[in-house]
Coordinates of C-alpha atoms and ligand atoms in Angstrom, one line a residue:
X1 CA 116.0 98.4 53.3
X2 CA 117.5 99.0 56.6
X3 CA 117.1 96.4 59.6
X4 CA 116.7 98.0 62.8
X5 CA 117.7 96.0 65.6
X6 CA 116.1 95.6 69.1
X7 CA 117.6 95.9 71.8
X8 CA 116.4 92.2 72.2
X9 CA 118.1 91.2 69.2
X10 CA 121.0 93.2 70.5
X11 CA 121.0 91.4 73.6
X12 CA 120.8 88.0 72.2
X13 CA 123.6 88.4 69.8
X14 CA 126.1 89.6 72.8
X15 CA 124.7 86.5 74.2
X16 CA 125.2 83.7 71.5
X17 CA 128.7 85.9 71.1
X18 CA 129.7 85.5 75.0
X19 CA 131.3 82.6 76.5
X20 CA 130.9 83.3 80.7
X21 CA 128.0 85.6 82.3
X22 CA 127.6 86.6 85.9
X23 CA 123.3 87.4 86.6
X24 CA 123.0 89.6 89.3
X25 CA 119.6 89.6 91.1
X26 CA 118.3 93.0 93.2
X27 CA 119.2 93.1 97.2
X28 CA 116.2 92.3 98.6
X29 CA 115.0 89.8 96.4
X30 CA 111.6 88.9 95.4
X31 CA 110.3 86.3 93.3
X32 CA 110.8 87.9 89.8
X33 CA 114.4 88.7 90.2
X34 CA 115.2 85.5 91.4
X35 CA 113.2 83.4 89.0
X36 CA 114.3 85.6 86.1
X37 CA 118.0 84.9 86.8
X38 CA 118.0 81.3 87.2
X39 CA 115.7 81.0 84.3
X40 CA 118.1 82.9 81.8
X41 CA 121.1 81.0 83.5
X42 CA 119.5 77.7 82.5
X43 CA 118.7 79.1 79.6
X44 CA 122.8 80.1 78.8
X45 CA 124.2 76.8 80.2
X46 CA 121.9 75.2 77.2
X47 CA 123.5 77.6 75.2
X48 CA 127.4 76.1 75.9
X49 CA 128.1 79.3 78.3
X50 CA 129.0 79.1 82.0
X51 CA 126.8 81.3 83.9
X52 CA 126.6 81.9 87.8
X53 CA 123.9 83.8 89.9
X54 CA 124.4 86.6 92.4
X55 CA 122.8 88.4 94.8
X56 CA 123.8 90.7 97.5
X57 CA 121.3 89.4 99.6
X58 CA 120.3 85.8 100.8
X59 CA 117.2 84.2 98.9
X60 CA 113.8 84.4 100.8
X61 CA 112.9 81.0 102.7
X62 CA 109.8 80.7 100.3
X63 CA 111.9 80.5 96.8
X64 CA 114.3 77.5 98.3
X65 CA 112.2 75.2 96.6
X66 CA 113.8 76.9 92.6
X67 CA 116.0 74.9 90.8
X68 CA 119.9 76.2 91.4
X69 CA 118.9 78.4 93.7
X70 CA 121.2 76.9 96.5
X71 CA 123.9 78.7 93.9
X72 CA 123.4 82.3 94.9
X73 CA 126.0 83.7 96.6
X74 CA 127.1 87.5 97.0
X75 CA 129.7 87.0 94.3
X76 CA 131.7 89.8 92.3
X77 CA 132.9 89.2 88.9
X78 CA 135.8 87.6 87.9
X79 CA 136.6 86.8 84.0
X80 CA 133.2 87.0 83.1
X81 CA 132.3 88.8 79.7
X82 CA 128.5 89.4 80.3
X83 CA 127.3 90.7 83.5
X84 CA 123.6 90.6 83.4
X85 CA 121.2 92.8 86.0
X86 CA 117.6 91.1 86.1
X87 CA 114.5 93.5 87.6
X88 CA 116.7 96.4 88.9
X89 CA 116.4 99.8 87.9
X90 CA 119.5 101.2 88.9
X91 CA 123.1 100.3 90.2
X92 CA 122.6 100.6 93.9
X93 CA 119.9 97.3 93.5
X94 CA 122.8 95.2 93.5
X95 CA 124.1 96.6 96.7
X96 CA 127.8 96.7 97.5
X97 CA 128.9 94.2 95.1
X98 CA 129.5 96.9 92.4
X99 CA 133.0 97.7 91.6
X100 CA 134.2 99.8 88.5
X101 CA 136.9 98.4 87.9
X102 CA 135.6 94.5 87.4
X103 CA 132.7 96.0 86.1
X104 CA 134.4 97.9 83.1
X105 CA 135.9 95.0 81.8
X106 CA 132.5 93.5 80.9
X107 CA 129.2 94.1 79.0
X108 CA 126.6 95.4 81.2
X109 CA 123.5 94.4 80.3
X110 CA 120.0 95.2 81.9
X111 CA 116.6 93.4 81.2
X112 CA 114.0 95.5 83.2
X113 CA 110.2 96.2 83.4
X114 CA 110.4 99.4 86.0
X115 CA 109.6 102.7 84.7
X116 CA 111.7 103.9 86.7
X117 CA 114.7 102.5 85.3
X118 CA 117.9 105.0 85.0
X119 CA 119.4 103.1 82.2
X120 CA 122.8 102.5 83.5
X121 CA 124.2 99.4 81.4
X122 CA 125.4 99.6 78.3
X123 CA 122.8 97.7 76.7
X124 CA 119.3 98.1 78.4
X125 CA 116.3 96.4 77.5
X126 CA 113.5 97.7 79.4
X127 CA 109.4 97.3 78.6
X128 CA 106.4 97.9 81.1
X129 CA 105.6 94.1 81.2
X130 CA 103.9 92.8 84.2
X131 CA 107.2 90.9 85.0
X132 CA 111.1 90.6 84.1
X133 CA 110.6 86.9 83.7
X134 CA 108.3 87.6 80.6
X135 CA 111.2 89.6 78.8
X136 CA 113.1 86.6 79.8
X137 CA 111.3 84.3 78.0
X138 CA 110.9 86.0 75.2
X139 CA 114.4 86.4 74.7
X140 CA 115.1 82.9 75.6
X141 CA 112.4 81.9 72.7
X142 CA 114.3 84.2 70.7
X143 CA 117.6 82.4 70.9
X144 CA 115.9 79.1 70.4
X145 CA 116.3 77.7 73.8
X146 CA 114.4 74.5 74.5
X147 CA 112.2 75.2 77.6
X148 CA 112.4 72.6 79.9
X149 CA 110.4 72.3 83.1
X150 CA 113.5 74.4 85.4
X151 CA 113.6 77.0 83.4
X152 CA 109.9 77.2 82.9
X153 CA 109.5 76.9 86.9
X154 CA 111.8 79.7 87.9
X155 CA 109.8 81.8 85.2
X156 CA 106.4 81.2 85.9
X157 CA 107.3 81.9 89.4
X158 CA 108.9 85.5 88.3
X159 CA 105.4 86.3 87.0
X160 CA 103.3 85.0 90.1
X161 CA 104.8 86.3 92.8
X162 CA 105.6 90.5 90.6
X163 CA 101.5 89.9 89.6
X164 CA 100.3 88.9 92.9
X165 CA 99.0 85.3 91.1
X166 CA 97.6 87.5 87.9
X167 CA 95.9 90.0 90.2
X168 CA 97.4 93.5 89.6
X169 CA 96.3 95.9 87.5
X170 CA 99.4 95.6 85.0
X171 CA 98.3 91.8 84.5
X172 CA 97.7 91.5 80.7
X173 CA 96.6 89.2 78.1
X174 CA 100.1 88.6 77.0
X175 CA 101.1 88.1 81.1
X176 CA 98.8 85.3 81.0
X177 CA 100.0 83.9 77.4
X178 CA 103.2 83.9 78.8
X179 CA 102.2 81.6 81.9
X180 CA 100.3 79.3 79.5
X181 CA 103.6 78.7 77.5
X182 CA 105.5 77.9 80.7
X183 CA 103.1 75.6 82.1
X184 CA 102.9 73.7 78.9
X185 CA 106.7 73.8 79.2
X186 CA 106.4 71.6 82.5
X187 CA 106.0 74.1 85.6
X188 CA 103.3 73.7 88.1
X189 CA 100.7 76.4 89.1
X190 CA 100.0 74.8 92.0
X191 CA 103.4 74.1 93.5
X192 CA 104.5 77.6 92.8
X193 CA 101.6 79.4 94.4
X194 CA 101.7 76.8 97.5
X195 CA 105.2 77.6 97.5
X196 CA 105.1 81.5 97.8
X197 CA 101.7 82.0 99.3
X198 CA 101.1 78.9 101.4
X199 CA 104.0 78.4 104.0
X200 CA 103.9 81.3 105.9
X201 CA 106.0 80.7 109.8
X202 CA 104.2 82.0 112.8
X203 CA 106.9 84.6 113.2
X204 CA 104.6 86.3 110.6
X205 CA 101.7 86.4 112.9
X206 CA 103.5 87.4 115.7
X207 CA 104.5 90.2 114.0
X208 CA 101.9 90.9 111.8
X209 CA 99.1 91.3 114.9
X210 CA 101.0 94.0 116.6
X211 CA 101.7 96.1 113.2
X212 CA 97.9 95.7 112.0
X213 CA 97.0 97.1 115.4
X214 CA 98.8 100.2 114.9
X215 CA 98.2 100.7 111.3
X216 CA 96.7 104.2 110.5
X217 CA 94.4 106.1 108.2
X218 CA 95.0 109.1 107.3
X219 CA 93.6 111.0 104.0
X220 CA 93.9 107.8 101.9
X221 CA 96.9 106.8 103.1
X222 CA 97.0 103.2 105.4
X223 CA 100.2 103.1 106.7
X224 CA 102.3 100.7 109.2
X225 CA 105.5 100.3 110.8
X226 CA 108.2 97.8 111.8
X227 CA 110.9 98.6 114.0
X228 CA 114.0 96.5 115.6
X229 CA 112.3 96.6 119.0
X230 CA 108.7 94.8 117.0
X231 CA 110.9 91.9 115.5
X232 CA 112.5 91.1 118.8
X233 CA 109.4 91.2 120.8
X234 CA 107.9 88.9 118.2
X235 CA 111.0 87.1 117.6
X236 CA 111.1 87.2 114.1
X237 CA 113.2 88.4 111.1
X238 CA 112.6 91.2 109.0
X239 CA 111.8 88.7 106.1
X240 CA 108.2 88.0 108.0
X241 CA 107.4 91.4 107.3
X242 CA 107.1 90.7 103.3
X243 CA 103.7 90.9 101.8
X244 CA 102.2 92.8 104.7
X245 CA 102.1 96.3 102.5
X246 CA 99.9 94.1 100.1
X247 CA 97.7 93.1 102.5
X248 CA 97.3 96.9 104.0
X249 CA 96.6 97.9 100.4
X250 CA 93.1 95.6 100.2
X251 CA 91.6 98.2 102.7
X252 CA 88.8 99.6 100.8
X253 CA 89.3 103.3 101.9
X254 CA 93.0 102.5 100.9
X255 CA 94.2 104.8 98.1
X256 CA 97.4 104.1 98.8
X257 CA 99.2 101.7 101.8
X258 CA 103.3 102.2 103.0
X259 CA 105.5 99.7 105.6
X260 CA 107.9 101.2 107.0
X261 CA 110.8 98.9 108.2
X262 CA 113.8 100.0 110.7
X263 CA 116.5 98.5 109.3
X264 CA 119.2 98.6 112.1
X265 CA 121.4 100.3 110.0
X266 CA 119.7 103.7 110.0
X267 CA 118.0 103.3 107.3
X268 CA 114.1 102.7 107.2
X269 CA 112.8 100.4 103.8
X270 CA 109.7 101.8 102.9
X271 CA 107.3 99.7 100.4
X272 CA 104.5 101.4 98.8
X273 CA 101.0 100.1 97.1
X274 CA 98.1 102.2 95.5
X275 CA 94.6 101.5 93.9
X276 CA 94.8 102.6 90.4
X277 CA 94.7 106.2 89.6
X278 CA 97.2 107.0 92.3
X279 CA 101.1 106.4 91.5
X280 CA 103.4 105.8 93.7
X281 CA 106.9 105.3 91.8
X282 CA 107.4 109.3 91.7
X283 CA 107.5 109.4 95.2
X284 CA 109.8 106.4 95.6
X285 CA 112.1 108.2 93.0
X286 CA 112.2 111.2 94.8
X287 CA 112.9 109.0 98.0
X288 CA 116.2 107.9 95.9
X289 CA 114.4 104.4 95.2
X290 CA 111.8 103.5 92.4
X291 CA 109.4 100.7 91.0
X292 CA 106.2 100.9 89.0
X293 CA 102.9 103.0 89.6
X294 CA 101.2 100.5 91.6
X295 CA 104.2 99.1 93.5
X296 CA 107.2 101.1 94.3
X297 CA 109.7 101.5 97.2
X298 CA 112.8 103.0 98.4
X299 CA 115.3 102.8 101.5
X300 CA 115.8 106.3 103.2
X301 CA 118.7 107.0 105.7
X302 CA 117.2 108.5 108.6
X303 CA 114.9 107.8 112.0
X304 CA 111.9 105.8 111.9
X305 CA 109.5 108.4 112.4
X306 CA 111.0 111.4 110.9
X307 CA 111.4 109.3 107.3
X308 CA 107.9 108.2 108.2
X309 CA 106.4 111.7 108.1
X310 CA 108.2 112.6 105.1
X311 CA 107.0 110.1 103.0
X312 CA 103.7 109.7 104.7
X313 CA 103.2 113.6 103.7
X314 CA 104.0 113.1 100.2
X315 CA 101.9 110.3 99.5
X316 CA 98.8 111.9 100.9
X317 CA 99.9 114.6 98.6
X318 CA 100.0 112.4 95.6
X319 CA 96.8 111.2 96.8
X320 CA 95.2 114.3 97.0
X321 CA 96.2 115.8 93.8
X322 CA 95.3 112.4 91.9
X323 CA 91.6 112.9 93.1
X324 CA 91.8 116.4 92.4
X325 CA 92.9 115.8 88.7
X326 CA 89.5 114.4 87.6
X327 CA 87.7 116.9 89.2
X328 CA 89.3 120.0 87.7
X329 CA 89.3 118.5 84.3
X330 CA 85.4 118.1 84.9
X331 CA 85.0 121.7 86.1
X332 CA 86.6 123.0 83.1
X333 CA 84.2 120.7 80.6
X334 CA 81.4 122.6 82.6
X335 CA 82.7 126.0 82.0
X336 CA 83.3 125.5 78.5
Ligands
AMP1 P1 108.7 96.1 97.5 O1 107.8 97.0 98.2 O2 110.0 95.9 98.2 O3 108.0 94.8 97.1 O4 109.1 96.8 96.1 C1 108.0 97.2 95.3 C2 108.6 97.5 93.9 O5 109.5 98.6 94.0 C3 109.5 96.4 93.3 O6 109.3 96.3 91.9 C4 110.9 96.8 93.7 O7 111.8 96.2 92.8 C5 110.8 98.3 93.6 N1 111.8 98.9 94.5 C6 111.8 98.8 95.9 N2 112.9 99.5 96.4 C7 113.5 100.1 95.3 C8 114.6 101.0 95.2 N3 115.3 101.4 96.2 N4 114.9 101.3 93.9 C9 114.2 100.9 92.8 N5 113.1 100.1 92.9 C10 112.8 99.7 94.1
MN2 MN1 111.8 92.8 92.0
MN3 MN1 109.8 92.6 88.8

Protein backbone atom coordinates (compact mmCIF):
# COMPACT_ATOMS: atom_id res chain seq x y z
CA UNK A 1 0.00 0.00 0.00
CA UNK A 2 1.30 3.35 -0.85
CA UNK A 3 1.53 6.29 1.79
CA UNK A 4 0.72 9.46 0.44
CA UNK A 5 2.13 12.25 2.22
CA UNK A 6 0.67 15.76 3.03
CA UNK A 7 2.05 18.50 2.42
CA UNK A 8 1.74 18.84 6.41
CA UNK A 9 3.66 15.83 6.86
CA UNK A 10 5.98 17.20 4.23
CA UNK A 11 6.42 20.19 6.12
CA UNK A 12 7.02 18.80 9.43
CA UNK A 13 9.67 16.39 8.32
CA UNK A 14 11.74 19.43 6.63
CA UNK A 15 11.11 20.75 10.04
CA UNK A 16 12.31 18.01 12.58
CA UNK A 17 15.15 17.72 9.54
CA UNK A 18 16.25 21.56 9.81
CA UNK A 19 18.50 23.01 12.24
CA UNK A 20 17.88 27.21 11.83
CA UNK A 21 14.53 28.88 10.27
CA UNK A 22 13.83 32.48 9.48
CA UNK A 23 9.47 33.21 9.70
CA UNK A 24 8.65 35.89 7.74
CA UNK A 25 5.31 37.66 8.51
CA UNK A 26 3.25 39.81 5.58
CA UNK A 27 4.13 43.82 5.36
CA UNK A 28 1.40 45.23 6.90
CA UNK A 29 0.86 42.90 9.53
CA UNK A 30 -2.21 41.83 11.22
CA UNK A 31 -2.91 39.67 13.98
CA UNK A 32 -2.79 36.27 12.22
CA UNK A 33 0.53 36.66 10.57
CA UNK A 34 2.01 37.86 13.53
CA UNK A 35 0.60 35.37 15.99
CA UNK A 36 1.18 32.57 13.61
CA UNK A 37 4.92 33.23 13.42
CA UNK A 38 5.80 33.54 16.92
CA UNK A 39 3.65 30.66 17.65
CA UNK A 40 5.53 28.26 15.20
CA UNK A 41 8.90 29.93 16.35
CA UNK A 42 8.09 28.81 19.99
CA UNK A 43 7.00 25.94 18.68
CA UNK A 44 10.76 25.21 16.74
CA UNK A 45 12.89 26.57 19.68
CA UNK A 46 11.05 23.49 21.70
CA UNK A 47 12.10 21.60 18.95
CA UNK A 48 16.24 22.26 19.49
CA UNK A 49 16.08 24.79 16.31
CA UNK A 50 17.04 28.43 16.30
CA UNK A 51 14.31 30.43 14.82
CA UNK A 52 13.99 34.28 14.33
CA UNK A 53 10.91 36.36 13.13
CA UNK A 54 10.75 39.00 10.33
CA UNK A 55 8.79 41.40 9.05
CA UNK A 56 9.17 44.10 6.59
CA UNK A 57 6.99 46.17 8.56
CA UNK A 58 6.88 47.31 12.26
CA UNK A 59 4.27 45.38 14.54
CA UNK A 60 0.88 47.16 15.14
CA UNK A 61 0.79 48.99 18.76
CA UNK A 62 -2.15 46.55 19.73
CA UNK A 63 0.00 43.06 19.27
CA UNK A 64 2.99 44.53 21.73
CA UNK A 65 1.48 42.78 24.38
CA UNK A 66 2.74 38.85 22.24
CA UNK A 67 5.28 37.00 23.64
CA UNK A 68 8.79 37.68 21.52
CA UNK A 69 7.33 40.05 19.63
CA UNK A 70 9.91 42.87 20.60
CA UNK A 71 12.06 40.29 18.21
CA UNK A 72 10.78 41.37 14.86
CA UNK A 73 12.94 43.09 12.85
CA UNK A 74 13.07 43.65 8.98
CA UNK A 75 15.74 40.94 8.75
CA UNK A 76 17.03 38.99 5.52
CA UNK A 77 18.38 35.56 5.79
CA UNK A 78 21.60 34.62 6.57
CA UNK A 79 22.63 30.65 7.13
CA UNK A 80 19.20 29.76 7.72
CA UNK A 81 17.97 26.38 6.12
CA UNK A 82 14.15 26.95 6.44
CA UNK A 83 12.62 30.16 5.46
CA UNK A 84 9.05 30.01 6.52
CA UNK A 85 6.25 32.65 4.95
CA UNK A 86 3.07 32.63 7.44
CA UNK A 87 -0.48 34.16 5.87
CA UNK A 88 0.93 35.54 2.56
CA UNK A 89 -0.11 34.67 -0.65
CA UNK A 90 2.58 35.71 -2.74
CA UNK A 91 6.21 36.98 -2.69
CA UNK A 92 5.69 40.76 -2.75
CA UNK A 93 3.84 40.19 1.00
CA UNK A 94 7.20 40.21 2.43
CA UNK A 95 8.07 43.49 0.84
CA UNK A 96 11.68 44.33 -0.12
CA UNK A 97 13.32 41.86 1.94
CA UNK A 98 13.26 39.18 -0.89
CA UNK A 99 16.51 38.49 -2.42
CA UNK A 100 17.17 35.43 -4.85
CA UNK A 101 20.15 34.85 -4.11
CA UNK A 102 19.74 34.27 -0.05
CA UNK A 103 16.58 32.90 -0.89
CA UNK A 104 17.89 29.99 -3.14
CA UNK A 105 19.99 28.65 -0.69
CA UNK A 106 17.02 27.73 1.51
CA UNK A 107 13.71 25.78 1.65
CA UNK A 108 10.91 27.94 1.05
CA UNK A 109 8.10 27.01 2.77
CA UNK A 110 4.51 28.59 2.82
CA UNK A 111 1.61 27.85 5.29
CA UNK A 112 -1.40 29.82 3.99
CA UNK A 113 -5.33 29.99 4.14
CA UNK A 114 -5.88 32.65 1.09
CA UNK A 115 -7.40 31.47 -1.94
CA UNK A 116 -5.60 33.47 -3.58
CA UNK A 117 -2.40 32.08 -2.98
CA UNK A 118 0.09 31.84 -6.14
CA UNK A 119 2.06 28.99 -4.71
CA UNK A 120 5.51 30.35 -4.96
CA UNK A 121 7.53 28.24 -2.31
CA UNK A 122 8.69 25.17 -2.83
CA UNK A 123 6.63 23.44 -0.42
CA UNK A 124 3.13 25.14 0.04
CA UNK A 125 0.64 24.15 2.38
CA UNK A 126 -2.38 26.11 1.88
CA UNK A 127 -6.28 25.22 3.16
CA UNK A 128 -9.36 27.65 3.36
CA UNK A 129 -9.29 27.74 7.24
CA UNK A 130 -10.58 30.68 8.93
CA UNK A 131 -6.97 31.51 10.08
CA UNK A 132 -3.11 30.58 9.45
CA UNK A 133 -2.68 30.13 13.11
CA UNK A 134 -5.10 27.05 12.93
CA UNK A 135 -2.79 25.29 10.21
CA UNK A 136 -0.23 26.22 12.77
CA UNK A 137 -1.43 24.35 15.40
CA UNK A 138 -2.13 21.58 13.73
CA UNK A 139 1.16 21.17 12.52
CA UNK A 140 2.70 21.94 15.81
CA UNK A 141 0.28 19.05 17.27
CA UNK A 142 1.62 17.13 14.60
CA UNK A 143 5.26 17.33 15.59
CA UNK A 144 4.32 16.69 19.15
CA UNK A 145 5.06 20.09 20.48
CA UNK A 146 3.92 20.77 24.07
CA UNK A 147 1.60 23.80 23.97
CA UNK A 148 2.40 26.04 26.51
CA UNK A 149 0.54 29.24 27.31
CA UNK A 150 3.04 31.64 24.63
CA UNK A 151 2.59 29.65 22.04
CA UNK A 152 -1.13 29.12 22.71
CA UNK A 153 -1.45 33.15 23.20
CA UNK A 154 0.15 34.23 19.91
CA UNK A 155 -2.35 31.47 18.27
CA UNK A 156 -5.49 32.16 19.65
CA UNK A 157 -4.82 35.71 18.84
CA UNK A 158 -4.02 34.70 14.97
CA UNK A 159 -7.67 33.32 14.96
CA UNK A 160 -9.37 36.40 16.80
CA UNK A 161 -8.22 39.18 15.20
CA UNK A 162 -8.50 37.01 10.94
CA UNK A 163 -12.32 35.97 12.49
CA UNK A 164 -13.26 39.25 13.84
CA UNK A 165 -13.60 37.35 17.58
CA UNK A 166 -15.49 34.22 15.66
CA UNK A 167 -17.75 36.52 13.64
CA UNK A 168 -17.11 36.03 9.87
CA UNK A 169 -18.72 33.93 7.84
CA UNK A 170 -15.62 31.48 7.32
CA UNK A 171 -15.84 30.88 11.28
CA UNK A 172 -16.30 27.04 11.56
CA UNK A 173 -16.80 24.40 14.02
CA UNK A 174 -13.31 23.39 13.78
CA UNK A 175 -12.21 27.42 14.08
CA UNK A 176 -13.79 27.27 17.40
CA UNK A 177 -12.31 23.67 18.35
CA UNK A 178 -9.15 25.10 17.63
CA UNK A 179 -9.63 28.12 20.15
CA UNK A 180 -10.90 25.68 22.79
CA UNK A 181 -7.59 23.67 22.58
CA UNK A 182 -5.50 26.92 22.99
CA UNK A 183 -7.29 28.21 25.86
CA UNK A 184 -7.07 25.00 27.62
CA UNK A 185 -3.40 25.28 26.64
CA UNK A 186 -3.18 28.62 28.95
CA UNK A 187 -4.18 31.77 26.70
CA UNK A 188 -6.73 34.15 27.74
CA UNK A 189 -9.86 35.17 25.77
CA UNK A 190 -10.21 38.08 27.49
CA UNK A 191 -6.73 39.56 27.47
CA UNK A 192 -6.50 39.02 23.78
CA UNK A 193 -9.74 40.55 22.73
CA UNK A 194 -9.10 43.66 25.37
CA UNK A 195 -5.91 43.71 23.69
CA UNK A 196 -6.86 44.03 19.93
CA UNK A 197 -10.32 45.53 20.35
CA UNK A 198 -10.21 47.52 23.49
CA UNK A 199 -7.20 50.22 23.32
CA UNK A 200 -8.06 52.10 20.64
CA UNK A 201 -5.87 56.03 20.82
CA UNK A 202 -7.93 59.04 20.05
CA UNK A 203 -5.90 59.52 16.80
CA UNK A 204 -8.55 56.93 15.69
CA UNK A 205 -11.43 59.17 16.35
CA UNK A 206 -9.87 62.06 14.97
CA UNK A 207 -9.59 60.42 12.03
CA UNK A 208 -12.23 58.25 11.86
CA UNK A 209 -15.13 61.33 12.24
CA UNK A 210 -13.85 63.04 9.20
CA UNK A 211 -13.64 59.73 6.88
CA UNK A 212 -17.26 58.45 8.14
CA UNK A 213 -18.45 61.88 7.08
CA UNK A 214 -17.44 61.49 3.63
CA UNK A 215 -18.13 57.88 3.19
CA UNK A 216 -20.47 57.09 0.17
CA UNK A 217 -23.12 54.79 -1.19
CA UNK A 218 -23.19 53.96 -4.33
CA UNK A 219 -24.99 50.73 -5.86
CA UNK A 220 -23.98 48.58 -2.85
CA UNK A 221 -20.78 49.80 -2.55
CA UNK A 222 -19.84 52.03 0.95
CA UNK A 223 -16.75 53.30 0.28
CA UNK A 224 -14.15 55.79 2.23
CA UNK A 225 -10.95 57.38 1.84
CA UNK A 226 -7.75 58.42 3.65
CA UNK A 227 -5.37 60.67 2.34
CA UNK A 228 -1.80 62.21 3.70
CA UNK A 229 -3.52 65.61 4.06
CA UNK A 230 -6.57 63.56 6.63
CA UNK A 231 -3.78 62.05 8.87
CA UNK A 232 -2.03 65.34 9.34
CA UNK A 233 -5.12 67.26 9.97
CA UNK A 234 -5.99 64.67 12.54
CA UNK A 235 -2.53 64.06 13.59
CA UNK A 236 -2.44 60.56 13.36
CA UNK A 237 -0.71 57.59 11.65
CA UNK A 238 -1.92 55.51 8.96
CA UNK A 239 -2.12 52.60 11.54
CA UNK A 240 -5.42 54.45 13.12
CA UNK A 241 -6.98 53.82 10.01
CA UNK A 242 -7.09 49.73 10.61
CA UNK A 243 -10.41 48.23 11.27
CA UNK A 244 -12.39 51.10 9.76
CA UNK A 245 -13.31 49.02 6.40
CA UNK A 246 -14.84 46.60 8.98
CA UNK A 247 -16.83 48.88 10.51
CA UNK A 248 -18.10 50.43 6.96
CA UNK A 249 -18.98 46.85 6.11
CA UNK A 250 -21.86 46.56 9.10
CA UNK A 251 -23.91 49.11 7.00
CA UNK A 252 -26.93 47.22 6.26
CA UNK A 253 -27.40 48.46 2.57
CA UNK A 254 -23.58 47.46 2.43
CA UNK A 255 -22.90 44.69 -0.12
CA UNK A 256 -19.68 45.39 -0.20
CA UNK A 257 -17.35 48.40 1.75
CA UNK A 258 -13.52 49.65 0.34
CA UNK A 259 -10.78 52.24 2.38
CA UNK A 260 -8.80 53.67 0.38
CA UNK A 261 -5.46 54.89 1.89
CA UNK A 262 -2.85 57.37 0.26
CA UNK A 263 0.19 56.01 1.05
CA UNK A 264 2.75 58.78 0.39
CA UNK A 265 4.54 56.76 -1.87
CA UNK A 266 2.05 56.81 -4.80
CA UNK A 267 0.49 54.15 -4.03
CA UNK A 268 -3.14 53.95 -2.59
CA UNK A 269 -3.87 50.56 -0.12
CA UNK A 270 -7.20 49.57 -0.73
CA UNK A 271 -8.97 47.02 1.85
CA UNK A 272 -12.18 45.41 0.77
CA UNK A 273 -15.24 43.66 2.82
CA UNK A 274 -18.52 42.04 1.43
CA UNK A 275 -21.76 40.43 2.91
CA UNK A 276 -21.83 37.00 1.74
CA UNK A 277 -22.72 36.20 -1.83
CA UNK A 278 -20.49 38.93 -3.09
CA UNK A 279 -16.52 38.19 -3.42
CA UNK A 280 -14.20 40.43 -3.38
CA UNK A 281 -10.64 38.50 -3.69
CA UNK A 282 -11.10 38.49 -7.79
CA UNK A 283 -11.07 42.02 -7.76
CA UNK A 284 -8.16 42.43 -5.40
CA UNK A 285 -6.30 39.86 -7.70
CA UNK A 286 -6.91 41.70 -10.65
CA UNK A 287 -5.73 44.86 -8.60
CA UNK A 288 -2.23 42.75 -8.34
CA UNK A 289 -3.23 41.97 -4.57
CA UNK A 290 -5.46 39.18 -3.12
CA UNK A 291 -7.15 37.63 0.16
CA UNK A 292 -10.31 35.69 0.70
CA UNK A 293 -14.06 36.24 -0.63
CA UNK A 294 -15.05 38.15 2.26
CA UNK A 295 -11.85 40.13 3.02
CA UNK A 296 -9.43 40.92 0.32
CA UNK A 297 -7.07 43.87 -0.56
CA UNK A 298 -4.41 45.21 -2.69
CA UNK A 299 -1.98 48.26 -3.09
CA UNK A 300 -2.36 50.06 -6.58
CA UNK A 301 0.36 52.60 -7.88
CA UNK A 302 -1.45 55.51 -8.86
CA UNK A 303 -3.55 58.82 -7.61
CA UNK A 304 -6.06 58.75 -4.92
CA UNK A 305 -9.01 59.24 -6.85
CA UNK A 306 -8.25 57.81 -10.20
CA UNK A 307 -7.26 54.14 -8.30
CA UNK A 308 -10.51 54.97 -6.41
CA UNK A 309 -12.76 55.01 -9.47
CA UNK A 310 -11.20 52.00 -10.82
CA UNK A 311 -11.76 49.88 -8.15
CA UNK A 312 -14.93 51.46 -7.01
CA UNK A 313 -16.31 50.53 -10.61
CA UNK A 314 -15.36 47.10 -10.50
CA UNK A 315 -16.72 46.26 -7.28
CA UNK A 316 -20.11 47.68 -8.10
CA UNK A 317 -19.69 45.47 -10.96
CA UNK A 318 -19.06 42.43 -8.92
CA UNK A 319 -21.85 43.53 -6.98
CA UNK A 320 -24.19 43.83 -9.61
CA UNK A 321 -23.51 40.63 -11.35
CA UNK A 322 -23.58 38.65 -7.88
CA UNK A 323 -27.27 39.86 -7.46
CA UNK A 324 -27.99 39.16 -10.91
CA UNK A 325 -26.72 35.48 -10.75
CA UNK A 326 -29.73 34.34 -8.57
CA UNK A 327 -32.01 36.02 -10.55
CA UNK A 328 -31.20 34.60 -14.01
CA UNK A 329 -30.81 31.10 -12.55
CA UNK A 330 -34.55 31.70 -11.26
CA UNK A 331 -35.78 32.90 -14.61
CA UNK A 332 -34.54 30.00 -16.40
CA UNK A 333 -36.26 27.43 -13.59
CA UNK A 334 -39.51 29.39 -14.75
CA UNK A 335 -39.02 28.86 -18.34
CA UNK A 336 -38.24 25.45 -18.13
P1 LIG B 1 -6.78 44.09 4.96
O1 LIG B 1 -7.90 44.83 4.29
O2 LIG B 1 -5.45 44.76 4.82
O3 LIG B 1 -7.12 43.69 6.36
O4 LIG B 1 -6.60 42.75 4.13
C1 LIG B 1 -7.68 41.85 3.97
C2 LIG B 1 -7.16 40.51 3.50
O5 LIG B 1 -6.57 40.65 2.21
C3 LIG B 1 -6.07 39.94 4.39
O6 LIG B 1 -6.23 38.54 4.46
C4 LIG B 1 -4.80 40.31 3.67
O7 LIG B 1 -3.75 39.39 3.96
C5 LIG B 1 -5.22 40.25 2.22
N1 LIG B 1 -4.45 41.20 1.40
C6 LIG B 1 -4.38 42.53 1.54
N2 LIG B 1 -3.55 43.07 0.60
C7 LIG B 1 -3.09 42.03 -0.14
C8 LIG B 1 -2.18 41.89 -1.24
N3 LIG B 1 -1.60 42.93 -1.79
N4 LIG B 1 -1.94 40.66 -1.71
C9 LIG B 1 -2.53 39.58 -1.17
N5 LIG B 1 -3.39 39.63 -0.14
C10 LIG B 1 -3.67 40.82 0.38
MN1 LIG C 1 -2.94 38.51 7.29
MN1 LIG D 1 -4.87 35.37 7.83
Amino acid sequence: MQITMTKRDEIARAIRAGHRALLFAHVMPDGDTIGSVLGLAWGLRQLGLVARVACADPVPAELHFLPGVDEFAPRRPSDEDLIMILDASDLSRIGDLYDQERFAAALLINIDHHVTNTHFADLTWIEPRASTAELILDLLLQLDVRLDADIATCLLTGIVTDTRCFCTANTEPATLRAAIRLMDAGASLAQITDAVFSHRSMDVIRLWGPALCRAVLSDGVLWTEISQEMLRQANATLEASNGLVNFLSTMHEARAAAVFREMGDGTVDVSLRSKPGIDVSGVAFAFGGGGHAQAAGCQVVGELAEVRERIVRALQQEVRASLEAPERIRSVIERL
